[in-house]
Short mmCIF file of C-alpha atoms in Angstrom, two decimals:
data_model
loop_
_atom_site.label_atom_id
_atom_site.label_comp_id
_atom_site.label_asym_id
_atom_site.label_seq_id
_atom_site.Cartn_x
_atom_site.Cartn_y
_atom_site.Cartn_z
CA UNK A 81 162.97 216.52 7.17
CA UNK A 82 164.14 217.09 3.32
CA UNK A 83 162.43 215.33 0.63
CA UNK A 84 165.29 212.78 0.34
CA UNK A 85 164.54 211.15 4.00
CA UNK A 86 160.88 211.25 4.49
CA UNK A 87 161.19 207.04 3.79
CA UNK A 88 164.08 206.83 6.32
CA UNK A 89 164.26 205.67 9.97
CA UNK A 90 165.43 208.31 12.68
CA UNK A 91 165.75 207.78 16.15
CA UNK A 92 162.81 210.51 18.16
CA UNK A 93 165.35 212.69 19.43
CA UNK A 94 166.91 213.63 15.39
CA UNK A 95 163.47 213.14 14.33
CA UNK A 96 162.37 215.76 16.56
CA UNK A 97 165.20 218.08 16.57
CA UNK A 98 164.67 218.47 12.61
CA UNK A 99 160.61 218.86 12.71
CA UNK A 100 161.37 221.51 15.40
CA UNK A 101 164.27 223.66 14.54
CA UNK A 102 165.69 222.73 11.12
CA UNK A 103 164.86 225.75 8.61
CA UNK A 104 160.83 225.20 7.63
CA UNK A 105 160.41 223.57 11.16
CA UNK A 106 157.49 223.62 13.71
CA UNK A 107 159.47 226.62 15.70
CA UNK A 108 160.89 228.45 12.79
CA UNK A 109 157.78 229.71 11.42
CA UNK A 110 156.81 233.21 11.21
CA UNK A 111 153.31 232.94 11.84
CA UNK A 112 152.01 236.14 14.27
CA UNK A 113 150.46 233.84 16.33
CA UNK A 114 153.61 231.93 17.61
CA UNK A 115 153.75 228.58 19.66
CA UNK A 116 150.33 230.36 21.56
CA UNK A 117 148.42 229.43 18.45
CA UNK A 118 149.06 225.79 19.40
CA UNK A 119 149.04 225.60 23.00
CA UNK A 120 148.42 227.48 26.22
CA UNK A 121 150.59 228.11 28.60
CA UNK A 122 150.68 229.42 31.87
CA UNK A 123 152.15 233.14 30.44
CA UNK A 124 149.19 233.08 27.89
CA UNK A 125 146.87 231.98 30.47
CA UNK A 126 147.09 235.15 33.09
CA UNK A 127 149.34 238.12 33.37
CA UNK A 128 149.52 237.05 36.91
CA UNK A 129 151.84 234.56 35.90
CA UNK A 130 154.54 237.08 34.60
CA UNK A 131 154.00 239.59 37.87
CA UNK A 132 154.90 236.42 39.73
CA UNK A 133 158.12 236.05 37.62
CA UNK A 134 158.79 239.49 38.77
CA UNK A 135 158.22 239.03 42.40
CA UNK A 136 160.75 236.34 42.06
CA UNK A 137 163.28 238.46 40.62
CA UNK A 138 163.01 240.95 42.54
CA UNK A 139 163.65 238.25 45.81
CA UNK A 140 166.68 237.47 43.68
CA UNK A 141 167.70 241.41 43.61
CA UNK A 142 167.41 241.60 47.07
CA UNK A 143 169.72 238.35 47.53
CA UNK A 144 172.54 239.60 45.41
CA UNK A 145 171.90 242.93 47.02
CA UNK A 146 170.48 245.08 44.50
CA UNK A 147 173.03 245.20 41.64
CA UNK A 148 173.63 248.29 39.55
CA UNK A 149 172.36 245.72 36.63
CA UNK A 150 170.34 242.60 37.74
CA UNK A 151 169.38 240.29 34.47
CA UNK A 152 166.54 239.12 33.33
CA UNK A 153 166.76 235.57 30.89
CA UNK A 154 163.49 234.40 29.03
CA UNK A 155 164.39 231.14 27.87
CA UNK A 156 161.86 229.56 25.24
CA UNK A 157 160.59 233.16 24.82
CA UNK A 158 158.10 232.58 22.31
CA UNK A 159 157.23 236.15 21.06
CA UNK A 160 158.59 237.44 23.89
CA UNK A 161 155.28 237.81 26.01
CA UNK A 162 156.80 236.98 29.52
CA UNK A 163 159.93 239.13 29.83
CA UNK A 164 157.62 242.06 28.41
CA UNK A 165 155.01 241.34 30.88
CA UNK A 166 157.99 241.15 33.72
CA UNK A 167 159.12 244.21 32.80
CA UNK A 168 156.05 246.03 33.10
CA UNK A 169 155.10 244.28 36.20
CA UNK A 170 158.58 245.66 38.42
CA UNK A 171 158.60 248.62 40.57
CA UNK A 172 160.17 251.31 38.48
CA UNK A 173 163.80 250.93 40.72
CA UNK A 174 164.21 247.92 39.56
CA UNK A 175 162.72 247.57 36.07
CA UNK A 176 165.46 250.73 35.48
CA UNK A 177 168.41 248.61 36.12
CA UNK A 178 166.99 245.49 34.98
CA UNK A 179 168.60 243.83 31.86
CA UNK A 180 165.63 241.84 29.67
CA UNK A 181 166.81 238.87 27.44
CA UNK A 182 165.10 236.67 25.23
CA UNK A 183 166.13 233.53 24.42
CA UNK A 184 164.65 231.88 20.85
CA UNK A 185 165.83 230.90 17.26
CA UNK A 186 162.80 232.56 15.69
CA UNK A 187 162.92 236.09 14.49
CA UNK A 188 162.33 238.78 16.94
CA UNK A 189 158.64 239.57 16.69
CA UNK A 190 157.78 243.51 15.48
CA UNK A 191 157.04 245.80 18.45
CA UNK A 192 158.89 243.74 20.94
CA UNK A 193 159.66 246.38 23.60
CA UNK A 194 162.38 247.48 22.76
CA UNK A 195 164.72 246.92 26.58
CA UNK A 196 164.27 243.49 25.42
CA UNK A 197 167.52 241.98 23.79
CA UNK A 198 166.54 238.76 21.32
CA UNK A 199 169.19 236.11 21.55
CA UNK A 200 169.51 232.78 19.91
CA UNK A 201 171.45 231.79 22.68
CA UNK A 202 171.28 232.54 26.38
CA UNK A 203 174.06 234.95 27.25
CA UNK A 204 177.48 234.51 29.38
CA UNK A 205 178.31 235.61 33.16
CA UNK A 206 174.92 236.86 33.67
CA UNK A 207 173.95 237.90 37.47
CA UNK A 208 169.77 237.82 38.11
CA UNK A 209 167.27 235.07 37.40
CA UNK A 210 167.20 232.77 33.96
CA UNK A 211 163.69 231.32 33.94
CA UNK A 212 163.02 228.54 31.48
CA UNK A 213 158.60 228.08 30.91
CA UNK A 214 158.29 225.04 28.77
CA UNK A 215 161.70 224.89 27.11
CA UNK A 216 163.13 221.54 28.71
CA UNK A 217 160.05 219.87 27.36
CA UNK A 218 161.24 220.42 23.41
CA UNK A 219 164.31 219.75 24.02
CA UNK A 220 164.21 216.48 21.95
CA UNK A 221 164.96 213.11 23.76
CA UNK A 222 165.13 209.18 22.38
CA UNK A 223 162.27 207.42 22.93
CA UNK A 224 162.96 204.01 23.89
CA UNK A 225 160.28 200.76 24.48
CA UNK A 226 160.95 197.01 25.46
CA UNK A 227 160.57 194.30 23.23
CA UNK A 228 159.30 191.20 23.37
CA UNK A 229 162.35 189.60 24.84
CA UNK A 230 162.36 192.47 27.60
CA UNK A 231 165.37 194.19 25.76
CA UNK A 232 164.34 198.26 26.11
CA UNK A 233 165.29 199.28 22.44
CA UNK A 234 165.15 202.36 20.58
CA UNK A 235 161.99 203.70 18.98
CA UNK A 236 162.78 204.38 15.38
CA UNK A 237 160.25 206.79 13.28
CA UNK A 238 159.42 208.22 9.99
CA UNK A 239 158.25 211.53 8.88
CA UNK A 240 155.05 210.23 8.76
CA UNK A 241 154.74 208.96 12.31
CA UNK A 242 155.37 205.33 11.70
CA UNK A 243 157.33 203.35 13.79
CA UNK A 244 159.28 200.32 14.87
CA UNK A 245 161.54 199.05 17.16
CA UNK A 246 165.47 199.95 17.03
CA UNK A 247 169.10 198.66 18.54
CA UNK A 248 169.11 198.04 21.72
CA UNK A 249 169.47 201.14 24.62
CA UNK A 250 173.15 200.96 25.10
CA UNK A 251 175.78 203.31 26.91
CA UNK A 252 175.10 206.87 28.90
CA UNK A 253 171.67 206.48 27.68
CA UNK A 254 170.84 203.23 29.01
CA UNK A 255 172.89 204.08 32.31
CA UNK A 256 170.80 206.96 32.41
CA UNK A 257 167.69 204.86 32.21
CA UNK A 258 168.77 202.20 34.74
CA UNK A 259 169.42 205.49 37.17
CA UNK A 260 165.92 207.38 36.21
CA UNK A 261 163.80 205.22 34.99
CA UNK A 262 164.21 201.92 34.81
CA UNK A 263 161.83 199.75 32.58
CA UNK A 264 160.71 196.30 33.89
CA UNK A 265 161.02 193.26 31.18
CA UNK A 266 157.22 193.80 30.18
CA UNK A 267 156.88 194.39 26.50
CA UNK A 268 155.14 197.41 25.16
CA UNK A 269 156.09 199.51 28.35
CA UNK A 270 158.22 203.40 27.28
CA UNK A 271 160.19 205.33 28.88
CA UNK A 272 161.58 208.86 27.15
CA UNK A 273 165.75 208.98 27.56
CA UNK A 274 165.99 212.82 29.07
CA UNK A 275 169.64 212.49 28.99
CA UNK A 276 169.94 215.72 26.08
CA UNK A 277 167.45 217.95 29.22
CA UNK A 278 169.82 217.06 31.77
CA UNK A 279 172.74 218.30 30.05
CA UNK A 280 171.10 221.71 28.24
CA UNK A 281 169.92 222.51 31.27
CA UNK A 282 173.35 222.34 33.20
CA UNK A 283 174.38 224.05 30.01
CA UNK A 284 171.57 226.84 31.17
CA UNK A 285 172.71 227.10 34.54
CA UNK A 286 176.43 227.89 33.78
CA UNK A 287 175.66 230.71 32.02
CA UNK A 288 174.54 232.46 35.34
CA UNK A 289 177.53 233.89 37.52
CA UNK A 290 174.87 234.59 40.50
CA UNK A 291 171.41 234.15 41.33
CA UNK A 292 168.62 231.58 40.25
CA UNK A 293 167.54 229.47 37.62
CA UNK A 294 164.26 228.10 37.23
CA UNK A 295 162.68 225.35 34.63
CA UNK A 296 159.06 224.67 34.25
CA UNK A 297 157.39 222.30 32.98
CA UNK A 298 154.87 219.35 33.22
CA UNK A 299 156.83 216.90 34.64
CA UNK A 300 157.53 213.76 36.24
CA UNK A 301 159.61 212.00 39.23
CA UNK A 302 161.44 208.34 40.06
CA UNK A 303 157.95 207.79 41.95
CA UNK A 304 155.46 208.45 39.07
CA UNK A 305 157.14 207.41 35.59
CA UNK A 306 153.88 206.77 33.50
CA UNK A 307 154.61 203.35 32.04
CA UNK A 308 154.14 204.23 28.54
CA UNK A 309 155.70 207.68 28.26
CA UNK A 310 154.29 210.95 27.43
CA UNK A 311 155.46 211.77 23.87
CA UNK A 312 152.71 213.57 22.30
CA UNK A 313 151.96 216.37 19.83
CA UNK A 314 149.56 219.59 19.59
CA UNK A 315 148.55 221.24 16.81
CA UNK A 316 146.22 224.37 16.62
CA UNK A 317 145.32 224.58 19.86
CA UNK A 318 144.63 220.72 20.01
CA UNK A 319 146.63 217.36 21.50
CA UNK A 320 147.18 215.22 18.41
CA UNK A 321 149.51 212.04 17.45
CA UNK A 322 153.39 213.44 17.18
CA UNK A 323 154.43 213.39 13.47
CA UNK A 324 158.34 214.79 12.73
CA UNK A 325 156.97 216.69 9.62
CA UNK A 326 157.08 220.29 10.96
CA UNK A 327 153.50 220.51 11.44
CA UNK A 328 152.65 220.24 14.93
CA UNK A 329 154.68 220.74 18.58
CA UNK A 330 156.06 217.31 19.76
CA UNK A 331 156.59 217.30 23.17
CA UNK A 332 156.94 215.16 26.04
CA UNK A 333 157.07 215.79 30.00
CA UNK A 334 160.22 216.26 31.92
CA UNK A 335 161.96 214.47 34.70
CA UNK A 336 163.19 217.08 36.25
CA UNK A 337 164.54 215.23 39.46
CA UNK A 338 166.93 214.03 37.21
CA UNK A 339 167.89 217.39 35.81
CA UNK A 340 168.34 219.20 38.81
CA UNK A 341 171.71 219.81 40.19
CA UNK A 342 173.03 219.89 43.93
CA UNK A 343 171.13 222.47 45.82
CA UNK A 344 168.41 222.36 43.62
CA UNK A 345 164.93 221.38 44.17
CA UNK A 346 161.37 220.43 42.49
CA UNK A 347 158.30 222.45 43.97
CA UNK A 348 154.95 222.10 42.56
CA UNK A 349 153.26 225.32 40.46
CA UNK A 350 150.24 225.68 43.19
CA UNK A 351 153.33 225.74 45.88
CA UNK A 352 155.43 228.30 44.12
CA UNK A 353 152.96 230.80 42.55
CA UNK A 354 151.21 230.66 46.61
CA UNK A 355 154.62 231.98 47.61
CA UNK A 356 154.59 234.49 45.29
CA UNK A 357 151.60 235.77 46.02
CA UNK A 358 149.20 233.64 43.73
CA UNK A 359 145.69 231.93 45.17
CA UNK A 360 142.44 231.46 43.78
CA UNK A 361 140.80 233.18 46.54
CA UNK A 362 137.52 234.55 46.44
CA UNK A 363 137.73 238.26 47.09
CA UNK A 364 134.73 238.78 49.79
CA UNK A 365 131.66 239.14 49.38
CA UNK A 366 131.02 242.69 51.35
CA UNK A 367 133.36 244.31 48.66
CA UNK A 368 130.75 243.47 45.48
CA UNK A 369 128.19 245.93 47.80
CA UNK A 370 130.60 248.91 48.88
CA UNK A 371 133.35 248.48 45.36
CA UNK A 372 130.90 246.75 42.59
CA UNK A 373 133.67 247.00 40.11
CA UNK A 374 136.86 246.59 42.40
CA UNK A 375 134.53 243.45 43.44
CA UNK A 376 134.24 242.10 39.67
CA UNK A 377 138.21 242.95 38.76
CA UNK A 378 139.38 240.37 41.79
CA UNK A 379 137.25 237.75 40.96
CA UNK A 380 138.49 237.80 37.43
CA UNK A 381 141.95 237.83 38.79
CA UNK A 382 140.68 234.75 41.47
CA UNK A 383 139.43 232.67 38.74
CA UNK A 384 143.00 233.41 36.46
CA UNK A 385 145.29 232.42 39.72
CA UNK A 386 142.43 229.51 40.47
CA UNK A 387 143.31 228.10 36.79
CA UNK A 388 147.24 228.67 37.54
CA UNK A 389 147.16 226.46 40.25
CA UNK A 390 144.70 224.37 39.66
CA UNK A 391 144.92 220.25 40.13
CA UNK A 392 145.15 218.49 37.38
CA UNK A 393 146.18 221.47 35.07
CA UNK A 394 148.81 224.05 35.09
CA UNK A 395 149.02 223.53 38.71
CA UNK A 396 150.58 220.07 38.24
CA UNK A 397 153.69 222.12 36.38
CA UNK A 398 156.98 221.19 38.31
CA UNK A 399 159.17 224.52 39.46
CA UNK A 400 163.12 223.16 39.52
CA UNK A 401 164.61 226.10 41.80
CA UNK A 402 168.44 226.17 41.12
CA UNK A 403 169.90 228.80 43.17
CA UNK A 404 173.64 229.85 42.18
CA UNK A 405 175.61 231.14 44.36
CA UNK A 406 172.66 232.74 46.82
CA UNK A 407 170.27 231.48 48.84
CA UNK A 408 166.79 229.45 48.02
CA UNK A 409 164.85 232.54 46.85
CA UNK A 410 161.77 230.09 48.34
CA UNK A 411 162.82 229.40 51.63
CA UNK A 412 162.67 232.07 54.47
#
């Protein structure tokens, strides 16, 4: 936020959207470290993760049946370390008519390969797969909390983190609330408005003209909406308090039932990364006698997928599969 409005009262989602992508803001930056100096995701956690990617793409290519270009959109792309690692992960046939995007508002990063085109926006009439890791959960969303008369109200918030209570929730956002998560009369209890998610990521999926769209994320569903919301922040590696000053990430989990649209669906991480190939299991123990170092290589690569899909951690990420115009590229 500018000087002039550090003292004033924003609702989370303009709060956010400043401390994130104004010009200064949390994702602007030019640091060489990125958004992986603050937090770890799945891509930074195991190249497995991006040779999965490109197993799934290349189930898309054989959907749409092998296009003379088949497209490749990194949403969120950070410093581009997934679509390289996708790239270098496909068989050569398809990696040589495979079109590489990445989608962010920073700068492109030096010595991004250079197939990879850096876009601000996600491009138009595309055919392949558009996969979105941790986007949906910055896109910036009202926070709103009930009040002591059981009226849910929106969370108001200064630059410094301070807040109080708002107008009431009123309109698409509070039908949107009474559809997705509804807040009983008790006073204290939060619920984040994902409204702005559901429509950028409809936004997302017109862009493709065929194949799939995928959004991941920690997430949430109509069953288990935590009670006080999960608006948070991270900072240097770190979960800390969310403050809209541009210092840290503010984020908050996704309920991506209420994004999808018909024909899509929500699988768990451990589910989709199994079906493309990903498990934590040991390799056997014979091989660490007849292939010592073939032996020590898989178990590094066990306890990487083990950490992918593990309970309680980036195994609890939520996959929303949105095929377009081709079949489920997880069902057989």
């Amino acid at each position: 936020m500018t000087a002039g409005t550090r003292d004033q009262w924003h609702g989370w989602r303009a709060a956010a959207q400043d401390a994130l992508y104004a010009p200064g803001g949390f994702y602007r930056r030019a640091e060489t470290e990125g958004p992986a100096g603050h937090f770890r995701t799945s891509v930074h956690a195991s190249p497995l993760f991006a040779g999965a990617v490109a197993r799934l793409l290349c189930r898309v290519d054989e959907a749409l049946g092998r296009p003379a270009a088949l497209d490749f959109v990194d949403m969120a792309a950070g410093r581009g370390e997934l679509a390289g690692g996708v790239l270098a992960a496909l068989p050569a046939d398809v990696a040589a008519r495979t079109r590489a995007y990445a989608v962010e508002i920073a700068e492109r990063p030096a010595g991004l390969d250079h197939r990879i085109e850096w876009l601000a926006e996600p491009p138009q009439g595309t055919t392949g797969l558009l996969f979105a890791n941790e986007w949906l959960d910055n896109v910036p969303v009202e926070v709103a909390e009930v009040d002591a008369a059981g009226v849910a109200r929106l969370v108001l918030v200064r630059e410094d983190g301070t807040e109080r209570l708002g107008e009431p929730v009123d309109g698409a956002q509070a039908r949107w609330l009474q559809r997705w998560w509804p807040l009983p009369g008790e006073e204290g209890l939060r619920a984040e408005i994902g409204l702005p998610r559901d429509e950028a990521w409809a936004a997302a999926v017109a862009t493709l003209q065929r194949g799939c769209a995928v959004a991941v994320d920690y997430a949430h569903t109509a069953q288990t909406r935590p009670p006080f919301g999960t608006l948070t922040g991270f900072r240097d590696g770190r979960e800390t308090t969310p403050v809209p000053d541009g210092s840290c990430d503010i984020t908050a989990h996704v309920a991506l039932d209420a994004c999808a649209l018909p024909g899509g669906r929500v699988l768990p991480q451990r589910e989709a990364l199994g079906a493309l190939g990903v498990t934590g299991a040991r390799p056997p123990l014979t091989l660490a006698s007849t292939d010592p170092a073939a032996y020590v290589r898989a178990l590094a690569s066990a306890g990487e997928a083990a950490e992918l899909t593990a309970a309680g951690g980036l195994g609890d990420f939520g996959w929303l599969v949105q095929p377009v115009a081709v079949p489920d590229p997880f069902r057989e």
